[in-house]
């Protein structure tokens, strides 16, 4: 029921993405430190976000400076992580199916609208006036 290779691949991809975000945030903070003081609100916020990302990476089981894949699920959490993966996959497949259905309905509605064309119904025909009221003069 659980495909460990897919689970490991997803875990490694999320860890790599998180490491990239950490590196990006560190560069941003270094750039901000050239013109901002340590009490700058944006700098403080960026540093807090960086610490949060590092904590998430630690939860995944990887370290920030590691080059080899240390992103492993602890042995006791494999069934729990596999079940969570299956649930998330089910949610993604459900949302994809709904999106496909709605996209097809939207395309059919656009085609129906294009086929019908503009419906104009003449309720009361126009009658020309007996004499001109504007412009005044000749």
Short mmCIF file of N, CA and C in Angstrom, two decimals:
data_model
loop_
_atom_site.label_atom_id
_atom_site.label_comp_id
_atom_site.label_asym_id
_atom_site.label_seq_id
_atom_site.Cartn_x
_atom_site.Cartn_y
_atom_site.Cartn_z
N UNK A 1 0.82 -1.19 0.00
CA UNK A 1 0.00 0.00 0.00
C UNK A 1 0.87 1.26 0.00
N UNK A 2 2.00 1.23 0.65
CA UNK A 2 2.88 2.38 0.73
C UNK A 2 4.07 2.17 -0.18
N UNK A 3 4.34 3.13 -1.03
CA UNK A 3 5.50 3.05 -1.90
C UNK A 3 6.60 3.90 -1.28
N UNK A 4 7.55 3.23 -0.69
CA UNK A 4 8.60 3.96 0.00
C UNK A 4 9.46 4.78 -0.94
N UNK A 5 9.66 4.30 -2.18
CA UNK A 5 10.49 5.07 -3.10
C UNK A 5 9.81 6.39 -3.46
N UNK A 6 8.51 6.38 -3.65
CA UNK A 6 7.79 7.62 -3.94
C UNK A 6 7.79 8.54 -2.72
N UNK A 7 7.62 7.94 -1.56
CA UNK A 7 7.62 8.72 -0.33
C UNK A 7 8.98 9.36 -0.11
N UNK A 8 10.02 8.59 -0.31
CA UNK A 8 11.37 9.14 -0.14
C UNK A 8 11.65 10.23 -1.17
N UNK A 9 11.19 10.03 -2.40
CA UNK A 9 11.38 11.04 -3.43
C UNK A 9 10.67 12.35 -3.07
N UNK A 10 9.43 12.24 -2.58
CA UNK A 10 8.68 13.43 -2.19
C UNK A 10 9.36 14.14 -1.02
N UNK A 11 9.86 13.36 -0.09
CA UNK A 11 10.54 13.94 1.07
C UNK A 11 11.82 14.64 0.66
N UNK A 12 12.57 14.03 -0.24
CA UNK A 12 13.81 14.64 -0.71
C UNK A 12 13.52 15.91 -1.50
N UNK A 13 12.47 15.88 -2.34
CA UNK A 13 12.11 17.08 -3.11
C UNK A 13 11.69 18.22 -2.19
N UNK A 14 10.89 17.91 -1.17
CA UNK A 14 10.46 18.97 -0.26
C UNK A 14 11.64 19.50 0.55
N UNK A 15 12.55 18.62 0.92
CA UNK A 15 13.74 19.07 1.65
C UNK A 15 14.64 19.94 0.79
N UNK A 16 14.79 19.55 -0.47
CA UNK A 16 15.62 20.35 -1.38
C UNK A 16 14.99 21.71 -1.62
N UNK A 17 13.69 21.73 -1.77
CA UNK A 17 12.99 23.00 -1.96
C UNK A 17 13.15 23.89 -0.74
N UNK A 18 13.05 23.30 0.43
CA UNK A 18 13.20 24.06 1.67
C UNK A 18 14.62 24.59 1.81
N UNK A 19 15.62 23.78 1.44
CA UNK A 19 17.01 24.25 1.48
C UNK A 19 17.22 25.42 0.53
N UNK A 20 16.59 25.36 -0.65
CA UNK A 20 16.70 26.46 -1.61
C UNK A 20 16.06 27.73 -1.05
N UNK A 21 14.92 27.59 -0.39
CA UNK A 21 14.26 28.75 0.21
C UNK A 21 15.11 29.35 1.33
N UNK A 22 15.76 28.48 2.09
CA UNK A 22 16.64 28.96 3.17
C UNK A 22 17.80 29.75 2.58
N UNK A 23 18.41 29.22 1.52
CA UNK A 23 19.53 29.92 0.89
C UNK A 23 19.08 31.26 0.33
N UNK A 24 17.90 31.29 -0.28
CA UNK A 24 17.37 32.53 -0.83
C UNK A 24 17.14 33.56 0.28
N UNK A 25 16.58 33.11 1.40
CA UNK A 25 16.30 34.02 2.51
C UNK A 25 17.59 34.54 3.12
N UNK A 26 18.62 33.68 3.20
CA UNK A 26 19.91 34.13 3.75
C UNK A 26 20.53 35.22 2.87
N UNK A 27 20.44 35.06 1.56
CA UNK A 27 20.96 36.08 0.65
C UNK A 27 20.18 37.37 0.81
N UNK A 28 18.88 37.25 0.94
CA UNK A 28 18.03 38.43 1.13
C UNK A 28 18.40 39.17 2.43
N UNK A 29 18.63 38.41 3.50
CA UNK A 29 18.99 39.01 4.79
C UNK A 29 20.36 39.69 4.69
N UNK A 30 21.31 39.05 4.02
CA UNK A 30 22.63 39.66 3.86
C UNK A 30 22.53 40.97 3.08
N UNK A 31 21.69 40.99 2.07
CA UNK A 31 21.50 42.22 1.30
C UNK A 31 20.84 43.30 2.14
N UNK A 32 19.89 42.92 2.97
CA UNK A 32 19.20 43.89 3.82
C UNK A 32 20.13 44.46 4.89
N UNK A 33 21.07 43.65 5.35
CA UNK A 33 21.98 44.10 6.40
C UNK A 33 22.93 45.18 5.91
N UNK A 34 23.08 45.33 4.60
CA UNK A 34 23.97 46.37 4.09
C UNK A 34 23.37 47.76 4.24
N UNK A 35 22.05 47.84 4.29
CA UNK A 35 21.41 49.16 4.39
C UNK A 35 20.49 49.31 5.59
N UNK A 36 20.18 48.23 6.30
CA UNK A 36 19.24 48.31 7.42
C UNK A 36 19.94 47.96 8.72
N UNK A 37 19.42 48.53 9.79
CA UNK A 37 19.95 48.20 11.11
C UNK A 37 19.34 46.90 11.59
N UNK A 38 19.84 46.39 12.69
CA UNK A 38 19.34 45.13 13.24
C UNK A 38 17.93 45.25 13.79
N UNK A 39 17.42 46.46 13.94
CA UNK A 39 16.08 46.67 14.48
C UNK A 39 15.05 46.94 13.40
N UNK A 40 15.44 46.89 12.14
CA UNK A 40 14.53 47.11 11.03
C UNK A 40 13.46 46.02 11.04
N UNK A 41 12.19 46.42 10.89
CA UNK A 41 11.07 45.47 10.98
C UNK A 41 11.14 44.41 9.88
N UNK A 42 11.50 44.80 8.67
CA UNK A 42 11.57 43.83 7.58
C UNK A 42 12.71 42.83 7.80
N UNK A 43 13.82 43.32 8.32
CA UNK A 43 14.96 42.45 8.59
C UNK A 43 14.61 41.46 9.70
N UNK A 44 13.98 41.94 10.76
CA UNK A 44 13.58 41.06 11.86
C UNK A 44 12.60 40.01 11.37
N UNK A 45 11.63 40.42 10.53
CA UNK A 45 10.66 39.48 9.99
C UNK A 45 11.34 38.42 9.13
N UNK A 46 12.28 38.83 8.29
CA UNK A 46 12.99 37.88 7.43
C UNK A 46 13.80 36.90 8.27
N UNK A 47 14.42 37.38 9.35
CA UNK A 47 15.20 36.48 10.22
C UNK A 47 14.29 35.48 10.92
N UNK A 48 13.10 35.91 11.32
CA UNK A 48 12.14 34.98 11.95
C UNK A 48 11.69 33.92 10.96
N UNK A 49 11.42 34.34 9.73
CA UNK A 49 11.01 33.37 8.70
C UNK A 49 12.13 32.38 8.43
N UNK A 50 13.37 32.85 8.44
CA UNK A 50 14.52 31.97 8.23
C UNK A 50 14.61 30.93 9.34
N UNK A 51 14.42 31.37 10.57
CA UNK A 51 14.46 30.42 11.69
C UNK A 51 13.33 29.40 11.58
N UNK A 52 12.15 29.84 11.14
CA UNK A 52 11.04 28.91 10.94
C UNK A 52 11.34 27.88 9.88
N UNK A 53 11.98 28.32 8.79
CA UNK A 53 12.34 27.38 7.73
C UNK A 53 13.38 26.38 8.21
N UNK A 54 14.34 26.87 9.01
CA UNK A 54 15.35 25.95 9.55
C UNK A 54 14.71 24.92 10.48
N UNK A 55 13.71 25.35 11.25
CA UNK A 55 13.01 24.41 12.14
C UNK A 55 12.25 23.36 11.32
N UNK A 56 11.64 23.79 10.22
CA UNK A 56 10.94 22.83 9.36
C UNK A 56 11.92 21.82 8.76
N UNK A 57 13.08 22.31 8.35
CA UNK A 57 14.09 21.41 7.80
C UNK A 57 14.56 20.41 8.85
N UNK A 58 14.72 20.88 10.08
CA UNK A 58 15.13 19.97 11.16
C UNK A 58 14.06 18.91 11.39
N UNK A 59 12.78 19.27 11.26
CA UNK A 59 11.70 18.29 11.43
C UNK A 59 11.75 17.23 10.33
N UNK A 60 12.15 17.66 9.13
CA UNK A 60 12.25 16.69 8.02
C UNK A 60 13.40 15.72 8.22
N UNK A 61 14.35 16.09 9.05
CA UNK A 61 15.45 15.18 9.33
C UNK A 61 16.72 15.54 8.62
N UNK A 62 16.75 16.66 7.95
CA UNK A 62 17.95 17.06 7.24
C UNK A 62 18.62 18.21 7.96
N UNK A 63 19.88 18.40 7.65
CA UNK A 63 20.57 19.55 8.21
C UNK A 63 20.83 20.53 7.09
N UNK A 64 20.98 21.77 7.44
CA UNK A 64 21.11 22.83 6.45
C UNK A 64 22.37 22.71 5.62
N UNK A 65 23.47 22.27 6.21
CA UNK A 65 24.75 22.24 5.48
C UNK A 65 25.02 20.88 4.85
N UNK A 66 24.10 19.95 4.94
CA UNK A 66 24.40 18.62 4.42
C UNK A 66 24.28 18.60 2.90
N UNK A 67 25.19 17.90 2.28
CA UNK A 67 25.14 17.77 0.83
C UNK A 67 24.55 16.42 0.43
N UNK A 68 24.73 15.41 1.27
CA UNK A 68 24.13 14.13 0.93
C UNK A 68 22.71 14.06 1.48
N UNK A 69 21.92 13.11 1.03
CA UNK A 69 20.52 13.04 1.42
C UNK A 69 20.33 12.50 2.82
N UNK A 70 20.18 13.36 3.77
CA UNK A 70 19.89 12.94 5.14
C UNK A 70 18.41 13.01 5.44
N UNK A 71 17.60 13.28 4.45
CA UNK A 71 16.18 13.44 4.67
C UNK A 71 15.51 12.07 4.75
N UNK A 72 15.54 11.48 5.91
CA UNK A 72 14.96 10.17 6.09
C UNK A 72 13.86 10.23 7.15
N UNK A 73 12.85 9.43 6.93
CA UNK A 73 11.78 9.33 7.91
C UNK A 73 12.22 8.37 9.00
N UNK A 74 12.06 8.75 10.26
CA UNK A 74 12.42 7.82 11.34
C UNK A 74 11.64 6.52 11.21
N UNK A 75 12.27 5.43 11.63
CA UNK A 75 11.69 4.10 11.44
C UNK A 75 10.30 3.98 12.08
N UNK A 76 10.09 4.60 13.20
CA UNK A 76 8.80 4.52 13.87
C UNK A 76 7.70 5.32 13.19
N UNK A 77 8.10 6.28 12.34
CA UNK A 77 7.10 7.14 11.69
C UNK A 77 6.77 6.71 10.27
N UNK A 78 7.34 5.63 9.76
CA UNK A 78 7.11 5.23 8.38
C UNK A 78 5.63 4.96 8.11
N UNK A 79 4.92 4.18 8.93
CA UNK A 79 3.50 3.96 8.63
C UNK A 79 2.69 5.26 8.70
N UNK A 80 2.99 6.09 9.67
CA UNK A 80 2.27 7.36 9.83
C UNK A 80 2.54 8.28 8.64
N UNK A 81 3.80 8.37 8.24
CA UNK A 81 4.17 9.22 7.10
C UNK A 81 3.57 8.68 5.82
N UNK A 82 3.55 7.36 5.67
CA UNK A 82 2.96 6.75 4.48
C UNK A 82 1.47 7.00 4.40
N UNK A 83 0.79 6.92 5.54
CA UNK A 83 -0.65 7.18 5.58
C UNK A 83 -0.94 8.64 5.26
N UNK A 84 -0.12 9.53 5.79
CA UNK A 84 -0.28 10.96 5.50
C UNK A 84 -0.06 11.22 4.02
N UNK A 85 0.93 10.57 3.44
CA UNK A 85 1.21 10.71 2.01
C UNK A 85 0.02 10.24 1.18
N UNK A 86 -0.55 9.10 1.53
CA UNK A 86 -1.68 8.56 0.79
C UNK A 86 -2.88 9.50 0.89
N UNK A 87 -3.11 10.05 2.06
CA UNK A 87 -4.23 10.99 2.23
C UNK A 87 -4.04 12.24 1.39
N UNK A 88 -2.83 12.78 1.39
CA UNK A 88 -2.56 13.98 0.59
C UNK A 88 -2.70 13.68 -0.90
N UNK A 89 -2.22 12.51 -1.31
CA UNK A 89 -2.34 12.11 -2.70
C UNK A 89 -3.80 11.97 -3.10
N UNK A 90 -4.61 11.41 -2.22
CA UNK A 90 -6.04 11.28 -2.49
C UNK A 90 -6.68 12.65 -2.65
N UNK A 91 -6.33 13.60 -1.79
CA UNK A 91 -6.86 14.95 -1.90
C UNK A 91 -6.45 15.61 -3.21
N UNK A 92 -5.20 15.41 -3.61
CA UNK A 92 -4.73 15.99 -4.87
C UNK A 92 -5.49 15.39 -6.05
N UNK A 93 -5.67 14.08 -6.07
CA UNK A 93 -6.38 13.42 -7.16
C UNK A 93 -7.84 13.88 -7.21
N UNK A 94 -8.46 14.05 -6.04
CA UNK A 94 -9.84 14.52 -5.97
C UNK A 94 -9.94 15.93 -6.55
N UNK A 95 -9.03 16.81 -6.16
CA UNK A 95 -9.06 18.19 -6.67
C UNK A 95 -8.76 18.24 -8.16
N UNK A 96 -7.86 17.38 -8.64
CA UNK A 96 -7.59 17.32 -10.07
C UNK A 96 -8.83 16.89 -10.85
N UNK A 97 -9.56 15.90 -10.32
CA UNK A 97 -10.77 15.43 -11.00
C UNK A 97 -11.82 16.54 -11.05
N UNK A 98 -12.00 17.25 -9.96
CA UNK A 98 -12.96 18.35 -9.93
C UNK A 98 -12.55 19.44 -10.91
N UNK A 99 -11.26 19.76 -10.96
CA UNK A 99 -10.77 20.77 -11.89
C UNK A 99 -11.03 20.35 -13.33
N UNK A 100 -10.78 19.08 -13.65
CA UNK A 100 -11.01 18.60 -15.01
C UNK A 100 -12.48 18.70 -15.40
N UNK A 101 -13.36 18.33 -14.47
CA UNK A 101 -14.79 18.40 -14.74
C UNK A 101 -15.23 19.84 -14.97
N UNK A 102 -14.78 20.73 -14.11
CA UNK A 102 -15.15 22.14 -14.25
C UNK A 102 -14.57 22.75 -15.52
N UNK A 103 -13.36 22.36 -15.88
CA UNK A 103 -12.76 22.88 -17.11
C UNK A 103 -13.54 22.41 -18.33
N UNK A 104 -13.97 21.15 -18.35
CA UNK A 104 -14.77 20.65 -19.46
C UNK A 104 -16.11 21.37 -19.55
N UNK A 105 -16.77 21.58 -18.40
CA UNK A 105 -18.04 22.29 -18.39
C UNK A 105 -17.87 23.73 -18.88
N UNK A 106 -16.78 24.36 -18.50
CA UNK A 106 -16.52 25.72 -18.93
C UNK A 106 -16.33 25.79 -20.45
N UNK A 107 -15.57 24.84 -21.00
CA UNK A 107 -15.36 24.80 -22.44
C UNK A 107 -16.68 24.56 -23.19
N UNK A 108 -17.52 23.67 -22.67
CA UNK A 108 -18.81 23.41 -23.31
C UNK A 108 -19.71 24.65 -23.24
N UNK A 109 -19.67 25.36 -22.13
CA UNK A 109 -20.47 26.58 -22.00
C UNK A 109 -20.00 27.64 -22.99
N UNK A 110 -18.67 27.75 -23.17
CA UNK A 110 -18.16 28.72 -24.15
C UNK A 110 -18.59 28.35 -25.56
N UNK A 111 -18.56 27.05 -25.90
CA UNK A 111 -19.00 26.62 -27.23
C UNK A 111 -20.48 26.87 -27.44
N UNK A 112 -21.30 26.59 -26.44
CA UNK A 112 -22.74 26.85 -26.55
C UNK A 112 -23.02 28.32 -26.75
N UNK A 113 -22.32 29.15 -26.03
CA UNK A 113 -22.51 30.59 -26.15
C UNK A 113 -22.11 31.08 -27.55
N UNK A 114 -21.03 30.53 -28.09
CA UNK A 114 -20.58 30.92 -29.41
C UNK A 114 -21.56 30.46 -30.49
N UNK A 115 -22.21 29.31 -30.31
CA UNK A 115 -23.15 28.78 -31.29
C UNK A 115 -24.44 29.60 -31.33
N UNK A 116 -24.92 30.01 -30.18
CA UNK A 116 -26.21 30.70 -30.11
C UNK A 116 -26.16 32.06 -30.77
N UNK A 117 -25.10 32.78 -30.65
CA UNK A 117 -25.02 34.11 -31.22
C UNK A 117 -25.86 35.08 -30.40
N UNK A 118 -25.98 36.28 -30.91
CA UNK A 118 -26.74 37.31 -30.19
C UNK A 118 -28.21 37.21 -30.56
N UNK A 119 -29.06 37.13 -29.59
CA UNK A 119 -30.49 37.10 -29.81
C UNK A 119 -31.04 38.50 -29.59
N UNK A 120 -31.55 39.11 -30.67
CA UNK A 120 -32.13 40.44 -30.57
C UNK A 120 -33.59 40.33 -31.01
N UNK A 121 -34.47 40.80 -30.20
CA UNK A 121 -35.88 40.76 -30.50
C UNK A 121 -36.40 42.19 -30.60
N UNK A 122 -37.06 42.51 -31.71
CA UNK A 122 -37.63 43.84 -31.89
C UNK A 122 -38.98 43.86 -31.20
N UNK A 123 -39.08 44.67 -30.16
CA UNK A 123 -40.32 44.76 -29.39
C UNK A 123 -41.26 45.79 -30.01
N UNK A 124 -40.72 46.96 -30.35
CA UNK A 124 -41.53 48.03 -30.91
C UNK A 124 -40.72 48.69 -32.02
N UNK A 125 -41.17 48.63 -33.27
CA UNK A 125 -40.39 49.21 -34.36
C UNK A 125 -40.32 50.74 -34.22
N UNK A 126 -39.20 51.31 -34.69
CA UNK A 126 -38.99 52.75 -34.61
C UNK A 126 -39.85 53.46 -35.64
N UNK A 127 -40.39 54.64 -35.25
CA UNK A 127 -41.22 55.45 -36.15
C UNK A 127 -40.51 56.80 -36.32
N UNK A 128 -40.25 57.24 -37.57
CA UNK A 128 -39.59 58.53 -37.75
C UNK A 128 -40.52 59.68 -37.31
N UNK A 129 -39.96 60.78 -36.79
CA UNK A 129 -40.79 61.90 -36.32
C UNK A 129 -41.40 62.67 -37.51
N UNK A 130 -42.50 63.40 -37.22
CA UNK A 130 -43.16 64.17 -38.26
C UNK A 130 -42.35 65.39 -38.66
N UNK A 131 -41.74 66.08 -37.68
CA UNK A 131 -40.90 67.24 -37.98
C UNK A 131 -39.66 67.20 -37.09
N UNK A 132 -38.61 67.84 -37.56
CA UNK A 132 -37.34 67.88 -36.84
C UNK A 132 -37.46 68.78 -35.62
N UNK A 133 -36.90 68.39 -34.51
CA UNK A 133 -36.92 69.23 -33.32
C UNK A 133 -35.53 69.80 -33.01
N UNK A 134 -34.50 69.25 -33.59
CA UNK A 134 -33.13 69.72 -33.34
C UNK A 134 -32.32 69.46 -34.58
N UNK A 135 -31.41 70.16 -35.00
CA UNK A 135 -30.92 71.46 -34.58
C UNK A 135 -31.87 72.57 -35.07
N UNK A 136 -31.92 73.63 -34.26
CA UNK A 136 -32.77 74.75 -34.60
C UNK A 136 -32.16 75.54 -35.74
N UNK A 137 -32.95 76.16 -36.49
CA UNK A 137 -32.42 76.99 -37.56
C UNK A 137 -32.97 76.59 -38.89
N UNK A 138 -32.11 76.61 -39.88
CA UNK A 138 -32.48 76.43 -41.27
C UNK A 138 -33.28 75.22 -41.44
#
